[in-house]
Amino acid sequence: MKVFRLISLLFILAIAYPARAQKPGVYNAIYSGTPWFDDRGNVVSAHGGGIIKDNGRYYFFGEKHTDTSNAFAGFNCYSSTDLYNWKFESIALPVQDTGKLGPNRVGERVKVMKCPKTGEYVMYMHADDMGYKDQYVSYATSKTVTGPYTFKGMLPFNGKPIRKWDMGTFQDNDGSGYVLVHSGEIYRLSDDYKSVTEQVIKDMSPECESPAIFKKGGVYFWVASHRTSWERNDNFYLTATSLKGPWTARGIFAPAGTLTWNSQTTFVLPIAGARDTTFMFMGDRWSYPLQASAASYVWQPFTVSGTTIFIPKFMDAWRVNTTTGAVSAVAISNQTTEPKKTITYKGQWQHTGTGDTAINNTDASGAAVSVKFIGKQVGFYSATGPNGGYAKVTIQNSAGKTMLSSVVDMYSNYPVTALRFISPEMTKGSYILTLTPLGEHSKWSDKRKADYGSKGNVVSLAKVVVTP
Ligand code: GLA
């Protein structure tokens, strides 16, 4: 009888509390150019964003995207203590019923600063129409960091809106707040952060987008991209000892031709530790139309010396100790012995090279590849290039349950073999990783109606790495 009651109780509980997506595992590093899974097992969607540290926690705000439209879908907020593992907190600003961020509008480049005078959290964003012809720098406020934020409409400057796009923010050491926009303008905020009091600089770089500022010592670094829409370009920077200038052009900050390691600037986070301050470049690797599932993040530490910044080499994986501020590189190596990893190709593939230089490509419909392995973490490298397409990636456990699922974009305007996927560290076990070409690729038109994107649907598998 008791057993029967217990079973009934479990049954009722199971109906009342259906199984939620499980935390997929733990990340022990910052990975760039791969999908990140949050605590719910969903891909982190927070592009064009920025980070604020509050009460010892990092809060990452960014654009929530969908795979079906560029319309504003809200701004997401995630939090983390280590910058590796992201907990979904909230849709900090949802789509509004009407107005500048109502249905079928564009909402981009969200950033949050805490106003020292009022203690309020103030969120800034670029609001626009779907054709990018009705831009407004706008703001929202909240008493708590995670929101919900109350949308206040346009940010006034002499009672009028700032009709510019690609907005960034900067908070100086003295607590003064600034809003940056495309073409290289800087505006100083009022003490309550709810209006602009002064245009600090005008049009200092007319062909720029996505500006960000950080400061080290007495030097301000202003970082931005050229205007190629979601396509990547060699981003560049200027320096000055006063925000009013004079600003000096310093050139690019990643090796020429890498297109800023295949990303576009959104923010620079100072990670101030007891020993060191690391300045973390945050870039977006956009992927239209699958911006929700296939766009990824490129986060790399800057080397900063005097008035020079650089990201000399791309680190697939690295760690930053948020207590000391120190950075260390992480080697992703394949430690599995062959019998524990079986790779099965289905359909038509071209296999070239051997060993570490082996590349396996397909654009055939019906093709797939699966990797059966025993271990706790799996990742793969792909030969990406101008013809790269989308692949669906899943990980199933030995009971056939899908543990993780995402889409990976193999497009890169310059050919490079790079890490495209890595799972968090899961419970050690037997899993199957499957890559299925979607027969689609990223492509889009920009604000001036120029076409961009991939020219093919090639899906590639180079090296598979398994952590036992
Ligand atoms: C650039 C901007 C983004 C977005 C896209 C749209 O990449 O930096 O914020 O506006 O263009 O094409």
Coordinates of C-alpha atoms and ligand atoms in Angstrom, one line a residue:
M1 CA 0.0 0.0 0.0
K2 CA 2.8 2.4 1.0
V3 CA 4.7 1.6 -2.1
F4 CA 1.6 2.2 -4.2
R5 CA 1.2 5.6 -2.5
L6 CA 4.8 6.5 -3.1
I7 CA 4.5 5.6 -6.8
S8 CA 1.3 7.7 -7.1
L9 CA 3.1 10.6 -5.4
L10 CA 6.0 10.4 -7.8
F11 CA 3.6 10.2 -10.7
I12 CA 1.8 13.4 -9.5
L13 CA 5.1 15.2 -9.0
A14 CA 6.3 14.1 -12.4
I15 CA 3.3 15.7 -14.0
A16 CA 3.4 18.8 -11.8
Y17 CA 7.2 19.4 -12.4
P18 CA 8.1 18.1 -15.9
A19 CA 11.8 17.5 -16.4
R20 CA 13.6 20.7 -17.3
A21 CA 16.6 20.8 -19.6
Q22 CA 19.6 19.7 -17.5
K23 CA 22.8 21.7 -16.9
P24 CA 24.9 20.0 -19.6
G25 CA 28.2 20.2 -17.8
V26 CA 30.9 22.5 -16.7
Y27 CA 33.3 24.7 -18.8
N28 CA 36.8 25.2 -17.5
A29 CA 38.0 27.8 -20.0
I30 CA 36.8 30.5 -22.3
Y31 CA 36.4 29.1 -25.8
S32 CA 36.0 31.3 -28.9
G33 CA 34.0 30.6 -32.0
T34 CA 32.0 27.7 -30.6
P35 CA 28.5 27.6 -29.3
W36 CA 28.3 28.0 -25.5
F37 CA 25.6 26.2 -23.6
D38 CA 24.0 27.9 -20.6
D39 CA 22.8 26.3 -17.3
R40 CA 19.6 25.2 -19.1
G41 CA 21.4 23.5 -21.9
N42 CA 20.4 26.3 -24.4
V43 CA 22.9 28.2 -26.6
V44 CA 23.8 31.5 -25.1
S45 CA 22.2 34.3 -27.2
A46 CA 23.7 37.7 -26.2
H47 CA 25.3 39.4 -29.2
G48 CA 26.3 43.0 -29.6
G49 CA 26.5 43.0 -25.8
G50 CA 28.6 44.0 -22.9
I51 CA 29.4 42.9 -19.3
I52 CA 29.0 44.7 -16.0
K53 CA 30.5 43.4 -12.7
D54 CA 28.1 43.8 -9.8
N55 CA 28.6 42.4 -6.3
G56 CA 31.3 40.0 -7.4
R57 CA 29.3 38.6 -10.3
Y58 CA 29.6 39.3 -14.0
Y59 CA 26.4 40.1 -15.8
F60 CA 26.4 39.6 -19.6
F61 CA 23.7 41.5 -21.5
G62 CA 23.2 41.0 -25.2
E63 CA 20.8 40.8 -28.1
K64 CA 18.4 37.8 -27.8
H65 CA 18.1 36.5 -31.4
T66 CA 15.9 34.1 -33.3
D67 CA 16.8 32.0 -36.3
T68 CA 13.8 33.4 -38.3
S69 CA 14.0 37.2 -38.3
N70 CA 16.2 40.2 -37.4
A71 CA 13.3 41.7 -35.4
F72 CA 14.0 42.7 -31.8
A73 CA 13.4 39.7 -29.6
G74 CA 14.5 41.2 -26.3
F75 CA 17.8 41.6 -24.5
N76 CA 19.0 38.6 -22.5
C77 CA 20.9 38.7 -19.2
Y78 CA 23.2 35.9 -18.1
S79 CA 25.5 35.8 -15.1
S80 CA 28.7 34.1 -14.1
T81 CA 31.5 34.2 -11.5
D82 CA 34.2 32.8 -13.7
L83 CA 33.3 34.1 -17.2
Y84 CA 33.2 30.4 -18.4
N85 CA 29.8 29.2 -17.2
W86 CA 26.7 31.3 -17.9
K87 CA 23.5 31.1 -16.0
F88 CA 20.4 32.5 -17.7
E89 CA 19.0 35.2 -15.5
S90 CA 16.2 36.9 -17.5
I91 CA 15.0 38.6 -20.5
A92 CA 16.1 41.9 -19.0
L93 CA 14.1 43.9 -21.6
P94 CA 11.4 42.1 -23.5
V95 CA 9.7 43.2 -26.7
Q96 CA 7.5 46.2 -25.8
D97 CA 3.8 46.3 -26.8
T98 CA 4.3 49.4 -28.9
G99 CA 6.9 52.1 -29.6
K100 CA 10.5 52.2 -30.5
L101 CA 11.1 48.6 -29.3
G102 CA 7.7 47.2 -30.1
P103 CA 7.0 44.4 -32.6
N104 CA 8.9 44.4 -35.8
R105 CA 11.6 46.8 -34.7
V106 CA 15.4 46.4 -34.4
G107 CA 17.0 46.5 -31.0
E108 CA 20.8 46.2 -30.8
R109 CA 24.1 46.7 -28.9
V110 CA 22.7 46.7 -25.4
K111 CA 25.0 47.8 -22.6
V112 CA 24.3 48.4 -18.9
M113 CA 26.0 50.7 -16.4
K114 CA 25.3 51.4 -12.8
C115 CA 24.7 55.1 -12.1
P116 CA 26.9 56.1 -9.2
K117 CA 24.6 59.0 -8.2
T118 CA 21.2 57.2 -8.2
G119 CA 22.3 53.6 -7.7
E120 CA 20.1 52.7 -10.6
Y121 CA 21.1 50.4 -13.4
V122 CA 20.7 52.1 -16.8
M123 CA 20.6 50.1 -20.0
Y124 CA 21.4 51.7 -23.4
M125 CA 20.6 50.4 -26.8
H126 CA 20.1 51.2 -30.5
A127 CA 16.5 51.1 -31.5
D128 CA 15.6 51.2 -35.2
D129 CA 13.1 50.0 -37.8
M130 CA 13.7 46.8 -39.8
G131 CA 15.3 48.8 -42.7
Y132 CA 17.7 50.7 -40.3
K133 CA 16.3 54.0 -41.3
D134 CA 14.8 55.2 -37.9
Q135 CA 17.6 54.9 -35.4
Y136 CA 17.4 56.2 -31.8
V137 CA 19.9 55.9 -29.0
S138 CA 17.5 54.8 -26.2
Y139 CA 17.6 53.8 -22.6
A140 CA 15.8 51.8 -19.9
T141 CA 16.2 51.7 -16.1
S142 CA 16.0 49.2 -13.3
K143 CA 16.5 49.1 -9.5
T144 CA 18.1 45.6 -9.8
V145 CA 20.8 44.5 -12.2
T146 CA 18.9 41.6 -13.8
G147 CA 15.8 43.7 -14.4
P148 CA 13.1 43.8 -15.6
Y149 CA 14.2 47.1 -17.1
T150 CA 11.6 49.8 -17.8
F151 CA 12.0 51.2 -21.3
K152 CA 12.1 55.0 -21.3
G153 CA 12.4 55.8 -25.0
M154 CA 15.0 58.1 -26.6
L155 CA 18.0 59.4 -24.6
P156 CA 17.6 63.2 -24.8
F157 CA 20.4 65.6 -25.8
N158 CA 19.0 69.2 -25.6
G159 CA 15.6 67.6 -25.6
K160 CA 16.2 65.8 -29.0
P161 CA 17.1 62.2 -29.8
I162 CA 20.6 61.0 -31.0
R163 CA 19.7 59.4 -34.3
K164 CA 22.8 57.2 -34.6
W165 CA 23.4 53.5 -34.5
D166 CA 25.9 51.0 -33.1
M167 CA 26.0 52.2 -29.6
G168 CA 28.6 51.5 -27.0
T169 CA 29.2 52.8 -23.5
F170 CA 32.1 53.7 -21.3
Q171 CA 32.3 54.5 -17.6
D172 CA 35.4 56.4 -16.5
N173 CA 37.2 55.9 -13.1
D174 CA 35.5 59.0 -11.7
G175 CA 32.0 57.5 -12.4
S176 CA 31.2 59.7 -15.4
G177 CA 29.3 57.8 -18.1
Y178 CA 29.6 58.1 -21.9
V179 CA 27.7 56.8 -24.9
L180 CA 29.5 56.1 -28.1
V181 CA 28.0 55.7 -31.5
H182 CA 29.0 54.8 -35.1
S183 CA 31.2 57.3 -37.0
G184 CA 33.2 57.9 -33.8
E185 CA 31.1 60.2 -31.7
I186 CA 31.3 60.3 -27.9
Y187 CA 28.6 61.9 -25.7
R188 CA 28.9 62.6 -22.0
L189 CA 25.9 61.6 -19.8
S190 CA 24.3 63.7 -17.1
D191 CA 24.9 62.7 -13.4
D192 CA 21.7 60.6 -13.4
Y193 CA 22.7 58.9 -16.7
K194 CA 19.3 59.7 -18.2
S195 CA 20.3 62.4 -20.6
V196 CA 23.3 63.7 -22.5
T197 CA 25.0 66.9 -21.5
E198 CA 27.7 67.3 -24.0
Q199 CA 29.0 66.0 -27.3
V200 CA 32.6 65.2 -26.4
I201 CA 33.8 64.4 -29.9
K202 CA 32.2 64.3 -33.4
D203 CA 32.8 62.1 -36.4
M204 CA 36.4 61.2 -35.5
S205 CA 36.2 58.0 -37.7
P206 CA 33.3 58.4 -40.2
E207 CA 33.5 54.9 -41.6
C208 CA 33.3 53.0 -38.3
E209 CA 30.8 50.9 -36.4
S210 CA 30.6 49.0 -33.1
P211 CA 32.8 51.3 -31.0
A212 CA 34.1 50.4 -27.5
I213 CA 36.4 52.3 -25.1
F214 CA 38.6 51.1 -22.3
K215 CA 41.3 52.9 -20.3
K216 CA 44.6 51.7 -18.9
G217 CA 46.8 54.1 -16.9
G218 CA 46.2 57.5 -18.4
V219 CA 45.5 56.2 -21.9
Y220 CA 42.0 55.8 -23.5
F221 CA 41.7 53.1 -26.2
W222 CA 38.9 53.5 -28.7
V223 CA 38.3 50.3 -30.6
A224 CA 35.9 49.8 -33.6
S225 CA 35.1 48.0 -36.8
H226 CA 34.8 49.2 -40.4
R227 CA 31.3 49.1 -41.9
T228 CA 30.8 45.7 -43.5
S229 CA 27.6 44.8 -41.7
W230 CA 27.8 41.3 -40.1
E231 CA 30.8 40.4 -42.3
R232 CA 34.1 40.6 -40.4
N233 CA 36.9 43.1 -41.2
D234 CA 40.2 44.1 -39.7
N235 CA 39.0 46.2 -36.8
F236 CA 41.2 49.2 -35.6
Y237 CA 41.9 51.6 -32.8
L238 CA 42.8 55.1 -31.7
T239 CA 44.3 56.3 -28.5
A240 CA 44.2 59.6 -26.5
T241 CA 45.0 60.9 -23.0
S242 CA 41.7 62.8 -22.9
L243 CA 38.3 61.7 -24.3
K244 CA 38.1 65.1 -26.0
G245 CA 41.3 64.1 -28.0
P246 CA 43.4 64.6 -29.8
W247 CA 42.9 61.0 -30.9
T248 CA 45.7 59.2 -32.7
A249 CA 45.0 56.4 -35.2
R250 CA 47.1 53.3 -34.3
G251 CA 46.0 50.8 -36.9
I252 CA 44.7 47.3 -36.5
F253 CA 45.0 45.2 -33.4
A254 CA 44.9 41.6 -34.8
P255 CA 47.1 40.2 -37.6
A256 CA 46.1 41.7 -41.0
G257 CA 43.7 39.5 -42.9
T258 CA 42.4 37.5 -39.9
L259 CA 39.5 39.9 -39.9
T260 CA 40.0 40.5 -36.2
W261 CA 40.2 36.7 -35.7
N262 CA 36.9 36.5 -37.6
S263 CA 34.9 38.8 -35.4
Q264 CA 33.5 42.3 -34.8
T265 CA 34.1 44.3 -31.7
T266 CA 31.3 44.8 -29.2
F267 CA 33.0 45.5 -25.8
V268 CA 36.2 45.4 -23.8
L269 CA 36.0 44.1 -20.3
P270 CA 38.6 45.0 -17.7
I271 CA 39.1 42.0 -15.4
A272 CA 40.8 43.6 -12.4
G273 CA 42.6 41.1 -10.2
A274 CA 44.9 41.5 -7.3
R275 CA 48.0 40.9 -9.5
D276 CA 46.9 42.1 -12.9
T277 CA 44.1 43.7 -14.9
T278 CA 43.3 41.7 -18.1
F279 CA 41.5 43.6 -20.8
M280 CA 39.3 41.2 -22.6
F281 CA 38.3 41.9 -26.2
M282 CA 34.7 40.8 -26.8
G283 CA 33.8 40.2 -30.4
D284 CA 30.8 38.8 -32.2
R285 CA 31.0 36.2 -35.0
W286 CA 27.6 36.9 -36.5
S287 CA 25.8 34.2 -38.6
Y288 CA 22.7 35.5 -40.3
P289 CA 20.0 34.0 -40.6
L290 CA 20.8 31.5 -37.8
Q291 CA 21.9 34.2 -35.3
A292 CA 20.4 32.4 -32.4
S293 CA 21.9 29.0 -32.8
A294 CA 25.0 29.6 -35.0
A295 CA 26.5 33.0 -34.1
S296 CA 29.3 32.7 -31.7
Y297 CA 31.7 34.8 -29.5
V298 CA 35.3 35.6 -29.9
W299 CA 36.8 36.6 -26.5
Q300 CA 40.5 37.1 -26.3
P301 CA 42.9 38.9 -23.9
F302 CA 44.6 42.1 -25.3
T303 CA 48.3 42.6 -24.8
V304 CA 48.5 46.2 -23.7
S305 CA 51.7 48.2 -23.7
G306 CA 51.9 52.0 -23.6
T307 CA 49.6 53.0 -26.5
T308 CA 49.7 49.6 -28.3
I309 CA 47.2 46.9 -28.0
F310 CA 47.3 43.6 -29.9
I311 CA 45.8 40.1 -30.0
P312 CA 48.9 38.4 -31.4
K313 CA 47.5 34.8 -31.5
F314 CA 44.2 33.3 -31.4
M315 CA 43.6 31.1 -28.4
D316 CA 41.0 28.4 -28.9
A317 CA 40.8 28.1 -25.1
W318 CA 42.2 30.2 -22.3
R319 CA 41.6 30.9 -18.7
V320 CA 41.5 34.0 -16.6
N321 CA 41.7 33.9 -12.9
T322 CA 39.1 36.5 -11.9
T323 CA 40.8 36.8 -8.4
T324 CA 44.3 37.5 -9.7
G325 CA 43.5 38.8 -13.2
A326 CA 46.1 36.5 -14.7
V327 CA 45.6 34.7 -18.1
S328 CA 46.8 31.3 -19.1
A329 CA 46.5 29.4 -22.3
V330 CA 44.8 26.0 -22.4
A331 CA 45.9 23.3 -24.8
I332 CA 43.1 21.3 -26.3
S333 CA 44.6 18.0 -27.1
N334 CA 43.3 14.6 -28.1
Q335 CA 44.1 12.2 -25.3
T336 CA 41.9 9.4 -26.4
T337 CA 43.3 6.2 -27.7
E338 CA 41.9 5.2 -31.1
P339 CA 39.7 2.2 -30.0
K340 CA 37.7 4.5 -27.8
K341 CA 36.7 6.8 -30.7
T342 CA 34.9 5.5 -33.8
I343 CA 34.2 7.8 -36.6
T344 CA 31.5 6.7 -39.1
Y345 CA 30.8 8.6 -42.4
K346 CA 27.5 8.4 -44.1
G347 CA 26.9 9.5 -47.7
Q348 CA 29.5 11.2 -49.9
W349 CA 32.6 12.8 -48.4
Q350 CA 35.9 13.9 -49.9
H351 CA 38.7 12.8 -47.6
T352 CA 42.1 14.5 -48.1
G353 CA 45.3 14.6 -46.1
T354 CA 46.3 12.2 -43.3
G355 CA 46.7 12.3 -39.6
D356 CA 46.7 15.8 -38.2
T357 CA 46.2 17.3 -41.6
A358 CA 43.2 15.1 -42.6
I359 CA 40.2 17.0 -43.8
N360 CA 36.8 15.5 -44.6
N361 CA 34.4 17.6 -46.5
T362 CA 30.9 17.2 -47.9
D363 CA 28.1 19.3 -49.4
A364 CA 26.1 16.2 -50.4
S365 CA 22.5 15.9 -49.2
G366 CA 22.0 12.9 -46.9
A367 CA 25.6 13.0 -45.7
A368 CA 26.4 12.8 -42.0
V369 CA 29.3 11.8 -39.7
S370 CA 29.1 10.4 -36.2
V371 CA 31.8 10.0 -33.6
K372 CA 31.2 7.4 -30.9
F373 CA 33.5 8.0 -27.9
I374 CA 34.0 7.3 -24.2
G375 CA 34.9 10.4 -22.3
K376 CA 33.6 13.6 -20.7
Q377 CA 34.3 16.2 -23.4
V378 CA 34.3 16.3 -27.2
G379 CA 35.2 18.9 -29.7
F380 CA 36.1 19.2 -33.3
Y381 CA 38.1 21.4 -35.7
S382 CA 36.8 22.1 -39.2
A383 CA 38.3 23.5 -42.4
T384 CA 36.3 26.7 -42.8
G385 CA 36.2 29.0 -45.8
P386 CA 34.2 31.2 -48.2
N387 CA 32.1 28.2 -49.2
G388 CA 31.3 27.0 -45.7
G389 CA 27.7 26.0 -44.7
Y390 CA 25.7 25.1 -41.6
A391 CA 25.9 21.7 -39.8
K392 CA 23.6 20.6 -37.0
V393 CA 25.6 19.1 -34.1
T394 CA 24.1 16.8 -31.5
I395 CA 25.5 14.8 -28.6
Q396 CA 23.5 11.8 -27.5
N397 CA 24.2 9.7 -24.5
S398 CA 24.2 5.9 -24.5
A399 CA 20.4 5.8 -23.8
G400 CA 19.9 7.7 -27.1
K401 CA 18.9 10.9 -25.2
T402 CA 20.0 14.2 -26.9
M403 CA 22.1 16.0 -24.4
L404 CA 23.2 19.0 -26.5
S405 CA 22.2 20.4 -29.8
S406 CA 23.3 23.4 -31.8
V407 CA 24.2 24.6 -35.3
V408 CA 27.7 25.3 -36.3
D409 CA 28.7 27.7 -39.1
M410 CA 31.6 26.6 -41.3
Y411 CA 31.8 30.0 -43.1
S412 CA 34.9 32.1 -42.9
N413 CA 35.8 34.7 -45.5
Y414 CA 39.4 33.5 -45.3
P415 CA 40.2 29.8 -45.1
V416 CA 41.3 28.6 -41.7
T417 CA 41.1 25.3 -39.9
A418 CA 39.6 26.1 -36.5
L419 CA 37.8 24.8 -33.5
R420 CA 34.1 24.9 -34.3
F421 CA 32.6 23.0 -31.4
I422 CA 33.5 21.9 -27.9
S423 CA 31.1 20.5 -25.3
P424 CA 31.3 21.4 -21.6
E425 CA 32.7 18.7 -19.4
M426 CA 29.9 16.2 -19.0
T427 CA 29.6 13.1 -16.8
K428 CA 32.2 10.6 -18.1
G429 CA 30.4 8.1 -20.3
S430 CA 29.7 6.8 -23.8
Y431 CA 28.3 9.4 -26.2
I432 CA 27.7 9.9 -29.9
L433 CA 28.5 13.2 -31.5
T434 CA 26.7 13.7 -34.9
L435 CA 27.3 16.4 -37.6
T436 CA 24.6 16.7 -40.2
P437 CA 24.9 19.2 -43.0
L438 CA 21.8 21.4 -43.2
G439 CA 22.3 22.2 -47.0
E440 CA 22.2 26.0 -46.1
H441 CA 24.6 28.8 -45.4
S442 CA 24.8 32.2 -43.9
K443 CA 23.9 35.1 -46.2
W444 CA 22.4 38.5 -45.9
S445 CA 22.2 42.1 -47.3
D446 CA 23.4 45.1 -45.4
K447 CA 21.9 48.5 -44.7
R448 CA 23.0 49.6 -48.2
K449 CA 21.6 46.5 -49.8
A450 CA 25.0 44.9 -50.6
D451 CA 25.0 41.1 -50.5
Y452 CA 27.3 39.2 -48.2
G453 CA 27.9 35.6 -46.9
S454 CA 28.9 32.2 -48.0
K455 CA 28.9 30.8 -51.5
G456 CA 28.4 27.1 -50.7
N457 CA 27.2 24.6 -48.1
V458 CA 30.4 22.8 -47.4
V459 CA 30.6 21.0 -44.0
S460 CA 34.0 19.9 -42.8
L461 CA 35.4 17.7 -40.1
A462 CA 39.2 17.9 -39.5
K463 CA 40.4 16.8 -36.0
V464 CA 38.1 15.4 -33.3
V465 CA 39.3 15.9 -29.7
V466 CA 38.1 13.9 -26.8
T467 CA 38.9 14.4 -23.1
P468 CA 38.8 11.1 -21.3
Ligands
GLA1 C1 26.7 45.8 -38.2 C2 26.4 46.4 -36.8 C3 25.4 45.5 -36.2 C4 24.2 45.4 -37.0 C5 24.6 44.9 -38.4 C6 23.4 44.8 -39.3 O1 27.3 44.6 -38.0 O2 27.6 46.5 -36.1 O3 25.1 46.0 -34.9 O4 23.5 46.6 -37.1 O5 25.6 45.7 -39.0 O6 23.7 44.7 -40.7

